[in-house]
mmCIF file of C-alpha atoms in Angstrom:
data_model
loop_
_atom_site.group_PDB
_atom_site.id
_atom_site.type_symbol
_atom_site.label_atom_id
_atom_site.label_comp_id
_atom_site.label_asym_id
_atom_site.label_seq_id
_atom_site.Cartn_x
_atom_site.Cartn_y
_atom_site.Cartn_z
ATOM 1 C CA MET A 1 -13.899 68.649 51.149
ATOM 2 C CA GLU A 2 -10.356 69.984 51.423
ATOM 3 C CA ILE A 3 -9.831 71.996 54.597
ATOM 4 C CA GLY A 4 -10.171 75.715 53.955
ATOM 5 C CA LYS A 5 -10.849 75.528 50.238
ATOM 6 C CA VAL A 6 -13.402 73.797 48.035
ATOM 7 C CA GLY A 7 -11.931 71.115 45.760
ATOM 8 C CA LEU A 8 -10.640 72.380 42.412
ATOM 9 C CA ARG A 9 -12.974 70.138 40.393
ATOM 10 C CA ASP A 10 -15.990 71.630 42.170
ATOM 11 C CA VAL A 11 -14.695 75.177 41.732
ATOM 12 C CA LYS A 12 -14.163 74.612 38.006
ATOM 13 C CA GLY A 13 -17.726 73.327 37.702
ATOM 14 C CA ILE A 14 -19.144 76.385 39.471
ATOM 15 C CA LEU A 15 -17.165 78.785 37.283
ATOM 16 C CA HIS A 16 -18.176 76.949 34.116
ATOM 17 C CA ARG A 17 -21.864 76.985 35.013
ATOM 18 C CA ASN A 18 -21.741 80.662 35.908
ATOM 19 C CA LYS A 19 -19.189 82.024 33.469
ATOM 20 C CA GLY A 20 -21.645 84.631 32.237
ATOM 21 C CA SER A 21 -21.630 86.186 35.699
ATOM 22 C CA MET A 22 -17.842 86.335 36.149
ATOM 23 C CA ILE A 23 -15.486 89.102 35.110
ATOM 24 C CA GLU A 24 -12.781 87.846 32.776
ATOM 25 C CA SER A 25 -9.935 87.951 35.293
ATOM 26 C CA ASN A 26 -11.779 85.947 37.973
ATOM 27 C CA VAL A 27 -9.939 82.716 37.216
ATOM 28 C CA ILE A 28 -8.388 79.819 39.103
ATOM 29 C CA GLY A 29 -4.718 80.529 39.771
ATOM 30 C CA SER A 30 -4.911 84.281 40.263
ATOM 31 C CA ASP A 31 -4.950 85.490 43.861
ATOM 32 C CA PHE A 32 -7.010 88.550 42.926
ATOM 33 C CA SER A 33 -9.406 89.698 40.216
ATOM 34 C CA PHE A 34 -9.022 92.892 38.245
ATOM 35 C CA LEU A 35 -11.238 94.881 35.929
ATOM 36 C CA LYS A 36 -9.735 96.970 33.146
ATOM 37 C CA ARG A 37 -11.726 99.548 31.245
ATOM 38 C CA LYS A 38 -10.771 102.787 29.550
ATOM 39 C CA ALA A 39 -9.220 105.002 32.223
ATOM 40 C CA THR A 40 -10.288 102.481 34.891
ATOM 41 C CA ASN A 41 -8.401 99.788 36.771
ATOM 42 C CA LEU A 42 -9.882 97.944 39.731
ATOM 43 C CA ILE A 43 -8.383 95.100 41.769
ATOM 44 C CA PHE A 44 -10.551 93.070 44.163
ATOM 45 C CA LYS A 45 -9.914 90.564 46.941
ATOM 46 C CA ILE A 46 -12.259 89.152 49.604
ATOM 47 C CA GLU A 47 -11.303 86.827 52.462
ATOM 48 C CA PRO A 48 -12.732 85.535 55.779
ATOM 49 C CA MET A 49 -11.470 87.125 58.991
ATOM 50 C CA VAL A 50 -10.242 84.977 61.883
ATOM 51 C CA PHE A 51 -10.890 85.059 65.605
ATOM 52 C CA TYR A 52 -9.506 82.164 67.622
ATOM 53 C CA LYS A 53 -9.808 81.897 71.400
ATOM 54 C CA PHE A 54 -6.226 80.668 71.772
ATOM 55 C CA LEU A 55 -4.751 83.703 69.941
ATOM 56 C CA SER A 56 -4.102 87.114 71.440
ATOM 57 C CA THR A 57 -6.366 89.995 70.453
ATOM 58 C CA ARG A 58 -3.438 91.570 68.602
ATOM 59 C CA ASP A 59 -2.586 88.412 66.653
ATOM 60 C CA ASN A 60 -6.227 87.810 65.685
ATOM 61 C CA ALA A 61 -6.345 91.340 64.271
ATOM 62 C CA ARG A 62 -3.054 91.025 62.395
ATOM 63 C CA LEU A 63 -3.938 87.681 60.835
ATOM 64 C CA SER A 64 -7.374 88.939 59.762
ATOM 65 C CA ALA A 65 -5.641 91.627 57.735
ATOM 66 C CA ILE A 66 -2.496 89.735 56.664
ATOM 67 C CA PHE A 67 -4.353 86.893 54.935
ATOM 68 C CA PRO A 68 -6.409 88.993 52.467
ATOM 69 C CA LEU A 69 -3.537 91.451 52.019
ATOM 70 C CA ASN A 70 -1.157 88.639 51.019
ATOM 71 C CA ASP A 71 -3.364 87.733 48.086
ATOM 72 C CA PHE A 72 -3.876 91.354 47.096
ATOM 73 C CA VAL A 73 -0.190 92.301 47.082
ATOM 74 C CA THR A 74 0.640 89.474 44.673
ATOM 75 C CA SER A 75 -0.558 92.095 42.177
ATOM 76 C CA GLY A 76 2.467 94.200 43.123
ATOM 77 C CA THR A 77 0.197 96.994 44.375
ATOM 78 C CA MET A 78 -1.444 97.957 47.654
ATOM 79 C CA PRO A 79 -5.210 98.348 48.168
ATOM 80 C CA SER A 80 -6.724 101.763 48.852
ATOM 81 C CA ILE A 81 -10.040 100.706 50.389
ATOM 82 C CA ALA A 82 -11.268 98.015 52.761
ATOM 83 C CA MET A 83 -14.836 96.916 53.385
ATOM 84 C CA ILE A 84 -15.357 94.895 56.550
ATOM 85 C CA ASP A 85 -18.073 92.725 58.058
ATOM 86 C CA PHE A 86 -17.297 92.236 61.766
ATOM 87 C CA GLU A 87 -19.338 89.426 63.340
ATOM 88 C CA LYS A 88 -18.949 89.111 67.105
ATOM 89 C CA THR A 89 -18.355 85.498 68.047
ATOM 90 C CA SER A 90 -20.541 83.777 70.608
ATOM 91 C CA GLU A 91 -18.011 83.427 73.425
ATOM 92 C CA SER A 92 -16.063 86.663 72.980
ATOM 93 C CA GLY A 93 -16.339 89.647 75.295
ATOM 94 C CA LYS A 94 -14.686 93.055 75.352
ATOM 95 C CA GLU A 95 -11.588 91.644 73.660
ATOM 96 C CA PHE A 96 -13.567 91.529 70.414
ATOM 97 C CA TYR A 97 -13.697 95.329 70.352
ATOM 98 C CA GLY A 98 -9.972 95.475 70.942
ATOM 99 C CA TYR A 99 -9.656 93.098 68.014
ATOM 100 C CA MET A 100 -11.672 95.484 65.838
ATOM 101 C CA ASP A 101 -9.409 98.363 66.893
ATOM 102 C CA GLY A 102 -6.390 96.245 65.988
ATOM 103 C CA VAL A 103 -7.696 95.614 62.475
ATOM 104 C CA PHE A 104 -8.263 99.348 61.948
ATOM 105 C CA LYS A 105 -4.754 100.098 63.231
ATOM 106 C CA PHE A 106 -3.152 97.583 60.852
ATOM 107 C CA LEU A 107 -4.997 99.089 57.877
ATOM 108 C CA ASN A 108 -4.244 102.670 58.940
ATOM 109 C CA GLU A 109 -0.510 101.907 59.114
ATOM 110 C CA ARG A 110 -0.724 100.983 55.437
ATOM 111 C CA LYS A 111 -2.915 103.955 54.508
ATOM 112 C CA ILE A 112 -5.855 101.675 53.651
ATOM 113 C CA LYS A 113 -9.144 103.468 54.361
ATOM 114 C CA VAL A 114 -12.257 101.656 55.535
ATOM 115 C CA ALA A 115 -15.018 102.726 53.165
ATOM 116 C CA SER A 116 -17.843 100.529 54.392
ATOM 117 C CA GLY A 117 -18.520 98.285 57.328
ATOM 118 C CA HIS A 118 -21.066 96.080 59.040
ATOM 119 C CA THR A 119 -21.194 94.786 62.596
ATOM 120 C CA GLY A 120 -23.266 91.925 63.931
ATOM 121 C CA ASN A 121 -23.711 90.147 67.245
ATOM 122 C CA TYR A 122 -25.312 86.865 66.286
ATOM 123 C CA GLY A 123 -24.099 84.685 69.124
ATOM 124 C CA ASN A 124 -23.992 81.532 67.032
ATOM 125 C CA LEU A 125 -20.692 81.602 65.169
ATOM 126 C CA GLY A 126 -18.335 80.170 67.769
ATOM 127 C CA TYR A 127 -14.624 80.695 67.254
ATOM 128 C CA GLY A 128 -12.933 80.618 63.870
ATOM 129 C CA VAL A 129 -14.384 82.846 61.153
ATOM 130 C CA ALA A 130 -15.528 86.237 62.435
ATOM 131 C CA GLY A 131 -16.582 88.161 59.380
ATOM 132 C CA THR A 132 -15.104 89.134 56.033
ATOM 133 C CA MET A 133 -12.705 91.720 54.650
ATOM 134 C CA ALA A 134 -12.859 92.961 51.065
ATOM 135 C CA LEU A 135 -9.980 94.967 49.589
ATOM 136 C CA VAL A 136 -10.167 97.241 46.541
ATOM 137 C CA GLY A 137 -7.377 98.997 44.628
ATOM 138 C CA PHE A 138 -7.339 101.303 41.634
ATOM 139 C CA LYS A 139 -4.013 100.563 39.961
ATOM 140 C CA LYS A 140 -3.084 98.228 37.145
ATOM 141 C CA PRO A 141 -1.500 94.989 38.445
ATOM 142 C CA ILE A 142 2.264 94.798 38.061
ATOM 143 C CA PHE A 143 2.249 91.013 38.323
ATOM 144 C CA ASN A 144 -0.554 88.925 36.856
ATOM 145 C CA TYR A 145 -1.125 85.659 35.052
ATOM 146 C CA LYS A 146 -1.330 87.361 31.642
ATOM 147 C CA ARG A 147 2.384 88.163 31.886
ATOM 148 C CA ILE A 148 3.423 84.510 32.230
ATOM 149 C CA GLU A 149 5.533 83.365 29.280
ATOM 150 C CA LYS A 150 5.800 79.801 28.042
ATOM 151 C CA GLU A 151 9.513 79.610 28.887
ATOM 152 C CA ASP A 152 9.181 81.060 32.406
ATOM 153 C CA SER A 153 10.825 79.331 35.345
ATOM 154 C CA PHE A 154 8.953 78.895 38.638
ATOM 155 C CA TYR A 155 10.354 79.335 42.135
ATOM 156 C CA LEU A 156 9.181 78.878 45.698
ATOM 157 C CA VAL A 157 10.318 81.799 47.873
ATOM 158 C CA GLY A 158 9.882 81.807 51.644
ATOM 159 C CA LYS A 159 9.827 79.460 54.622
ATOM 160 C CA LEU A 160 7.461 76.525 54.349
ATOM 161 C CA GLY A 161 5.522 75.653 57.482
ATOM 162 C CA ALA A 162 5.876 78.963 59.348
ATOM 163 C CA GLU A 163 2.087 79.248 59.599
ATOM 164 C CA LEU A 164 1.722 75.709 60.908
ATOM 165 C CA SER A 165 4.445 76.272 63.496
ATOM 166 C CA TYR A 166 2.844 79.551 64.552
ATOM 167 C CA PHE A 167 -0.558 77.957 65.161
ATOM 168 C CA GLN A 168 0.959 74.947 66.936
ATOM 169 C CA ASP A 169 2.866 77.166 69.353
ATOM 170 C CA THR A 170 0.023 79.541 70.139
ATOM 171 C CA PHE A 171 -2.512 76.715 70.543
ATOM 172 C CA ARG A 172 -0.211 75.232 73.192
ATOM 173 C CA GLY A 173 0.131 78.578 74.945
ATOM 174 C CA LYS A 174 3.659 79.209 73.711
ATOM 175 C CA ARG A 175 4.841 82.472 72.196
ATOM 176 C CA SER A 176 5.635 82.025 68.510
ATOM 177 C CA ARG A 177 8.282 83.992 66.636
ATOM 178 C CA TYR A 178 6.682 83.427 63.259
ATOM 179 C CA ILE A 179 3.731 85.822 62.958
ATOM 180 C CA ALA A 180 5.846 88.467 61.196
ATOM 181 C CA GLU A 181 6.879 85.795 58.678
ATOM 182 C CA LEU A 182 3.292 85.140 57.587
ATOM 183 C CA SER A 183 3.222 88.324 55.476
ATOM 184 C CA ILE A 184 4.671 88.426 51.941
ATOM 185 C CA GLU A 185 4.856 92.236 51.797
ATOM 186 C CA GLY A 186 8.660 92.216 52.097
ATOM 187 C CA TYR A 187 9.156 89.773 49.237
ATOM 188 C CA VAL A 188 6.719 91.581 46.965
ATOM 189 C CA GLY A 189 8.362 94.946 47.650
ATOM 190 C CA GLU A 190 11.639 93.581 46.306
ATOM 191 C CA PHE A 191 9.976 91.913 43.322
ATOM 192 C CA VAL A 192 8.335 95.211 42.363
ATOM 193 C CA LYS A 193 11.834 96.685 41.916
ATOM 194 C CA ARG A 194 12.577 93.814 39.548
ATOM 195 C CA SER A 195 9.266 93.608 37.721
ATOM 196 C CA LYS A 196 10.905 93.002 34.332
ATOM 197 C CA MET A 197 12.335 89.810 35.769
ATOM 198 C CA VAL A 198 9.331 88.596 37.805
ATOM 199 C CA HIS A 199 6.079 88.122 35.862
ATOM 200 C CA TYR A 200 3.567 86.557 38.263
ATOM 201 C CA LEU A 201 3.147 85.749 41.959
ATOM 202 C CA HIS A 202 0.917 83.289 43.820
ATOM 203 C CA ASP A 203 0.470 83.217 47.595
ATOM 204 C CA LEU A 204 0.539 79.968 49.567
ATOM 205 C CA SER A 205 -2.288 79.517 52.067
ATOM 206 C CA GLU A 206 -4.708 76.624 52.704
ATOM 207 C CA GLY A 207 -3.393 73.439 51.145
ATOM 208 C CA GLY A 208 0.129 74.831 50.996
ATOM 209 C CA LEU A 209 2.477 74.337 48.082
ATOM 210 C CA LEU A 210 0.458 71.402 46.731
ATOM 211 C CA ARG A 211 -2.773 73.371 46.345
ATOM 212 C CA ALA A 212 -0.947 76.455 45.051
ATOM 213 C CA LEU A 213 0.770 74.447 42.308
ATOM 214 C CA ARG A 214 -2.553 72.906 41.297
ATOM 215 C CA GLU A 215 -3.977 76.403 40.894
ATOM 216 C CA VAL A 216 -0.941 77.678 38.973
ATOM 217 C CA SER A 217 -1.147 74.601 36.739
ATOM 218 C CA GLU A 218 -4.647 75.685 35.718
ATOM 219 C CA LEU A 219 -3.140 78.888 34.328
ATOM 220 C CA VAL A 220 0.011 77.693 32.624
ATOM 221 C CA GLY A 221 -1.158 74.333 31.271
ATOM 222 C CA CYS A 222 1.799 72.359 32.580
ATOM 223 C CA GLY A 223 2.589 70.255 35.635
ATOM 224 C CA PHE A 224 5.163 70.509 38.409
ATOM 225 C CA ASN A 225 7.404 68.213 40.420
ATOM 226 C CA VAL A 226 8.843 69.033 43.837
ATOM 227 C CA GLU A 227 11.668 67.180 45.586
ATOM 228 C CA SER A 228 11.411 66.525 49.329
ATOM 229 C CA LYS A 229 14.984 67.633 49.947
ATOM 230 C CA MET A 230 14.159 71.043 48.458
ATOM 231 C CA MET A 231 11.174 71.486 50.769
ATOM 232 C CA GLU A 232 13.124 70.411 53.839
ATOM 233 C CA ALA A 233 15.839 72.955 53.019
ATOM 234 C CA VAL A 234 13.368 75.862 53.211
ATOM 235 C CA ALA A 235 11.039 74.529 55.937
ATOM 236 C CA VAL A 236 11.182 76.007 59.427
ATOM 237 C CA LYS A 237 12.946 73.597 61.758
ATOM 238 C CA GLU A 238 9.887 73.078 63.964
ATOM 239 C CA VAL A 239 7.981 71.229 61.206
ATOM 240 C CA ARG A 240 10.726 69.300 59.450
ATOM 241 C CA ASP A 241 9.733 66.111 61.256
ATOM 242 C CA TYR A 242 6.482 66.155 59.242
ATOM 243 C CA GLY A 243 8.503 65.123 56.200
ATOM 244 C CA ALA A 244 6.486 64.883 52.981
ATOM 245 C CA ARG A 245 3.366 66.264 54.668
ATOM 246 C CA ILE A 246 4.915 69.746 54.519
ATOM 247 C CA PHE A 247 3.907 69.659 50.829
ATOM 248 C CA SER A 248 0.249 70.247 51.730
ATOM 249 C CA ALA A 249 0.738 72.298 54.922
ATOM 250 C CA SER A 250 -0.770 75.796 54.881
ATOM 251 C CA SER A 251 2.197 78.137 54.379
ATOM 252 C CA SER A 252 1.176 81.789 54.370
ATOM 253 C CA GLY A 253 4.318 83.895 54.108
ATOM 254 C CA SER A 254 5.639 81.959 51.099
ATOM 255 C CA VAL A 255 5.058 82.712 47.446
ATOM 256 C CA ILE A 256 5.439 81.106 44.018
ATOM 257 C CA ALA A 257 7.139 83.384 41.481
ATOM 258 C CA SER A 258 7.253 82.974 37.721
ATOM 259 C CA VAL A 259 10.556 84.367 36.438
ATOM 260 C CA ASP A 260 11.916 85.255 33.019
ATOM 261 C CA SER A 261 14.128 82.257 32.217
ATOM 262 C CA LYS A 262 16.729 84.510 30.621
ATOM 263 C CA ARG A 263 17.194 86.187 34.016
ATOM 264 C CA LYS A 264 17.186 83.129 36.288
ATOM 265 C CA LYS A 265 20.768 83.713 37.423
ATOM 266 C CA GLU A 266 19.982 87.311 38.318
ATOM 267 C CA PHE A 267 16.925 86.187 40.286
ATOM 268 C CA GLU A 268 18.854 83.506 42.173
ATOM 269 C CA ASN A 269 21.668 85.953 42.964
ATOM 270 C CA THR A 270 19.105 88.362 44.388
ATOM 271 C CA MET A 271 17.600 85.655 46.589
ATOM 272 C CA ASN A 272 21.049 84.690 47.859
ATOM 273 C CA GLU A 273 22.004 88.311 48.536
ATOM 274 C CA LYS A 274 18.824 88.712 50.582
ATOM 275 C CA SER A 275 19.416 85.363 52.332
ATOM 276 C CA TRP A 276 15.864 84.388 51.402
ATOM 277 C CA PRO A 277 14.970 80.681 51.266
ATOM 278 C CA PHE A 278 14.049 79.561 47.748
ATOM 279 C CA PHE A 279 14.237 76.747 45.242
ATOM 280 C CA GLU A 280 13.339 76.235 41.600
ATOM 281 C CA ILE A 281 10.258 74.109 40.935
ATOM 282 C CA GLU A 282 10.644 71.571 38.138
ATOM 283 C CA THR A 283 8.077 71.856 35.346
ATOM 284 C CA LYS A 284 6.651 68.817 33.546
ATOM 285 C CA LYS A 285 3.977 68.101 30.947
ATOM 286 C CA LYS A 286 1.121 67.568 33.416
ATOM 287 C CA GLY A 287 0.236 66.610 36.965
ATOM 288 C CA ILE A 288 1.572 67.688 40.353
ATOM 289 C CA THR A 289 4.020 65.239 41.963
ATOM 290 C CA LEU A 290 6.338 64.926 44.939
ATOM 291 C CA ASN A 291 9.577 63.104 44.129
ATOM 292 C CA ASN A 292 7.896 62.211 40.802
ATOM 293 C CA LYS A 293 5.089 60.373 42.600
ATOM 294 C CA THR A 294 1.449 61.357 43.136
ATOM 295 C CA PHE A 295 0.802 62.933 46.535
ATOM 296 C CA ASN A 296 -2.688 63.253 48.046
ATOM 297 C CA GLY A 297 -1.969 64.643 51.516
ATOM 298 C CA LYS A 298 -4.333 66.856 53.501
ATOM 299 C CA ASP A 299 -3.533 70.209 55.051
ATOM 300 C CA ILE A 300 -2.149 69.241 58.451
ATOM 301 C CA ILE A 301 -3.018 72.610 59.947
ATOM 302 C CA ALA A 302 -6.443 71.025 60.425
ATOM 303 C CA GLU A 303 -4.912 68.874 63.155
ATOM 304 C CA VAL A 304 -4.397 72.081 65.139
ATOM 305 C CA LEU A 305 -7.490 74.101 64.236
ATOM 306 C CA VAL A 306 -10.252 71.488 63.813
#
């Protein structure tokens, strides 16, 4: 099994066998699901929460909220409600309650109200996953896969490997400068202003750019090729020695954007004006390749966390 996510073939089988139970927008390649009815719009996202012994209470809280929020804001909107299942890990003490307070603070700063919650003290979870957060919003998505056009161009925006570098540093007891870079809120805020130009967004998390492109490929029906030199140009310096393995490294804080091809120059000018790292991803008939060759790397964040 791929670290963090179930293999795409298995996911496709599950969805096919249970398609009668799924809402239409719950598809591979969309970071969120949404339900549209007369006078009703609902966006949903659910994600595990993290609690690692080697992270500070504050960072555990921020990451537990950043990860689900990243997926949600690819819609171009913010959630209104959170539902949380806090599960106290077996070795944690009073810091776990500080962690809970930190999660509430993060949500409150963004005016996200907690509508429902559950707490448990099971003593058998260890460190890693410590519950679940579900986010719900009531607006119509600004960006979604139904807006993708056949001629769209695709871009990677953000620093590859910031998440890996962050976990490496903190696991070794070093202070990392990258936690603020694991959120895509800043990028999405700018894209919202240019929503006629940007059609769709996809967050990078477990499996990195490789897994994200596989998921996007499910939506658009084409393949992608990435060049190593492009990845190295946008990778944080601390992980550049990983070379090609950056392709499959978990990279929260980066995003794939589908852009109106008639406005590519405008998009690229905007990225340059903002001094944001980016590159265009080459499209092809099928398959996901690195330097036009098949790549089957694993997510190297597992070397730190597992």
